[in-house]
């Protein structure tokens, strides 16, 4: 005999598909939702559907936004000739929190990983190369200091070198394998200011 009726079991199963949600958390969330007011559950589900329908890639930097251009790319006071390459929108958010970076970004949505079968065509690299045909003065590589992040930085550096664009990489004060989003703002700022020429 099943412990839960099929409707609850289905809800637990769906919630359990989310990253970081194990079966215990899924059960806890499912019961929480059942006990919520119906209007609150409706608002939650509608918010999720709307976000899914309206959030897309910025057509310049490929971060997630609900406009054609994200607020950073749309900001004329930012220096559009300096592009910082990050792996994901969370890394972008981490650098934005320092409040000191005035350039724009390019979000790769991943990193090259031969082990996981993720190649250059699986991340937003073609899109970066396309952007570099414009008037660009510096490319700052700020991929994670994991093996994948380093591989990606090296790959991009080799690809971009012939264009003559200045390429720098954030200083290696950032812990190896550490996700950028967990690093404090002071460390990030130091890494940015101490960036080295490639
Ligand atoms: Zn953008």
XYZ file of C-alpha atoms and ligand atoms in Angstrom:
199
model
C 0.000 0.000 0.000
C 1.206 3.500 -0.875
C 1.805 5.758 2.088
C 0.428 8.824 0.321
C -2.588 9.254 -1.910
C -1.665 9.632 -5.547
C -2.195 13.410 -5.719
C 0.229 14.011 -2.859
C 2.667 11.432 -4.192
C 2.633 13.236 -7.555
C 3.345 16.589 -5.925
C 6.200 15.123 -3.890
C 7.622 13.540 -7.030
C 7.508 16.826 -8.992
C 9.103 18.827 -6.191
C 11.750 16.143 -5.793
C 12.873 16.756 -9.379
C 14.151 20.215 -8.419
C 17.896 20.544 -7.788
C 18.913 20.245 -4.153
C 15.546 18.882 -3.068
C 15.818 15.406 -1.599
C 12.818 13.247 -0.785
C 12.486 14.594 2.765
C 12.494 18.211 1.608
C 10.047 17.327 -1.169
C 7.633 15.859 1.383
C 8.009 18.868 3.670
C 7.337 21.287 0.785
C 4.399 19.240 -0.477
C 2.673 19.325 2.915
C 3.459 23.002 3.242
C 1.800 23.678 -0.123
C -1.257 21.600 0.801
C -1.641 23.703 3.945
C -1.244 27.016 2.117
C -4.272 29.126 1.171
C -5.449 28.274 -2.316
C -4.897 31.852 -3.541
C -1.280 31.724 -2.359
C -0.677 28.431 -4.165
C -2.235 29.924 -7.291
C -0.012 33.005 -7.093
C 3.078 30.836 -6.684
C 2.261 28.636 -9.654
C 1.312 31.612 -11.845
C 4.548 33.390 -10.922
C 6.503 30.327 -12.015
C 4.652 30.047 -15.333
C 5.006 33.793 -16.063
C 8.710 33.753 -15.258
C 9.188 30.777 -17.544
C 7.255 32.480 -20.343
C 8.871 35.906 -20.062
C 12.438 35.344 -18.995
C 14.868 35.019 -21.874
C 18.480 35.673 -22.786
C 19.658 39.254 -23.142
C 20.483 39.613 -26.837
C 23.868 41.169 -26.012
C 25.297 39.375 -22.988
C 23.009 36.319 -22.686
C 22.205 36.786 -19.046
C 18.594 36.116 -18.073
C 16.222 39.053 -18.387
C 12.600 39.847 -19.197
C 13.559 42.584 -21.660
C 15.326 42.440 -25.008
C 18.385 43.942 -23.306
C 19.260 43.414 -19.641
C 19.551 46.578 -17.469
C 23.368 46.418 -17.637
C 23.581 46.243 -21.444
C 20.885 48.907 -21.725
C 22.854 51.268 -19.451
C 24.767 53.803 -21.553
C 26.977 54.788 -18.635
C 28.547 51.316 -18.565
C 31.736 50.821 -20.561
C 30.628 48.627 -23.446
C 34.214 48.203 -24.649
C 35.150 46.061 -21.645
C 33.533 42.625 -21.440
C 33.820 40.305 -18.458
C 33.232 36.648 -19.283
C 31.441 34.676 -16.548
C 29.994 31.182 -16.441
C 26.466 31.946 -15.247
C 24.092 34.746 -14.200
C 24.855 34.096 -10.513
C 28.515 34.982 -11.112
C 27.395 38.158 -12.857
C 25.275 39.015 -9.821
C 28.274 38.442 -7.532
C 30.407 40.947 -9.487
C 27.560 43.445 -9.664
C 27.346 43.363 -5.878
C 30.863 44.774 -5.628
C 29.427 47.897 -7.292
C 32.852 48.689 -8.718
C 32.800 47.083 -12.138
C 31.794 49.487 -14.897
C 32.077 47.282 -17.958
C 29.559 44.807 -19.344
C 29.392 41.012 -19.186
C 29.122 37.928 -21.314
C 27.435 34.893 -19.763
C 28.626 31.552 -21.165
C 26.014 29.404 -19.413
C 28.498 26.734 -18.484
C 32.137 25.815 -18.983
C 33.980 23.470 -21.286
C 34.254 20.019 -19.726
C 35.588 17.149 -21.830
C 34.726 14.815 -18.951
C 31.053 15.786 -18.983
C 31.009 15.998 -22.772
C 30.473 19.765 -22.769
C 32.308 21.291 -25.715
C 32.793 24.870 -26.996
C 29.566 24.645 -28.995
C 27.534 23.880 -25.875
C 28.225 27.254 -24.265
C 27.662 30.814 -25.566
C 31.095 31.063 -27.156
C 30.130 31.718 -30.786
C 28.019 34.563 -29.432
C 31.050 35.971 -27.613
C 33.208 35.793 -30.741
C 30.487 37.614 -32.630
C 30.469 40.411 -30.052
C 34.234 40.744 -30.288
C 33.901 41.881 -33.889
C 32.684 45.182 -32.479
C 34.780 47.896 -30.831
C 36.154 46.022 -27.810
C 39.197 47.075 -25.780
C 39.444 44.410 -23.103
C 38.140 40.949 -22.398
C 38.274 39.942 -18.728
C 38.140 36.195 -18.155
C 36.328 35.525 -14.874
C 35.408 31.884 -15.227
C 35.656 29.790 -12.048
C 39.062 28.547 -10.983
C 37.900 24.939 -11.346
C 39.456 22.674 -13.975
C 36.512 23.413 -16.288
C 36.746 27.157 -15.697
C 40.491 27.178 -16.390
C 40.064 25.039 -19.505
C 37.440 27.464 -20.756
C 39.600 30.516 -20.028
C 42.549 28.973 -21.876
C 40.388 28.042 -24.831
C 38.938 31.554 -25.115
C 42.339 33.152 -24.679
C 43.789 31.126 -27.576
C 40.793 31.925 -29.746
C 40.848 35.661 -29.060
C 44.603 36.288 -29.035
C 44.892 36.743 -32.825
C 42.328 39.566 -32.751
C 44.737 41.749 -30.748
C 42.098 42.511 -28.106
C 43.618 42.876 -24.633
C 42.863 39.731 -22.613
C 43.115 39.625 -18.829
C 42.174 37.073 -16.214
C 40.996 37.768 -12.683
C 43.712 37.193 -10.079
C 43.978 33.767 -8.557
C 43.072 34.910 -5.044
C 39.802 33.152 -5.723
C 39.854 29.693 -4.074
C 40.391 26.821 -6.482
C 37.149 25.130 -7.413
C 35.210 27.763 -5.489
C 31.999 28.929 -7.059
C 32.244 32.674 -7.596
C 28.862 33.315 -6.055
C 30.051 32.133 -2.620
C 33.026 34.454 -2.510
C 32.718 37.724 -0.638
C 32.744 41.073 -2.400
C 36.140 42.183 -1.091
C 37.802 39.044 -2.462
C 36.078 39.484 -5.811
C 37.097 43.118 -6.013
C 40.701 42.236 -5.213
C 40.627 39.506 -7.863
C 39.273 41.982 -10.402
C 41.740 44.750 -9.562
C 44.669 42.325 -9.551
C 43.809 40.829 -12.922
C 46.715 39.700 -15.024
C 47.468 40.000 -18.733
C 47.257 36.816 -20.758
Zn 22.840 42.013 -21.243
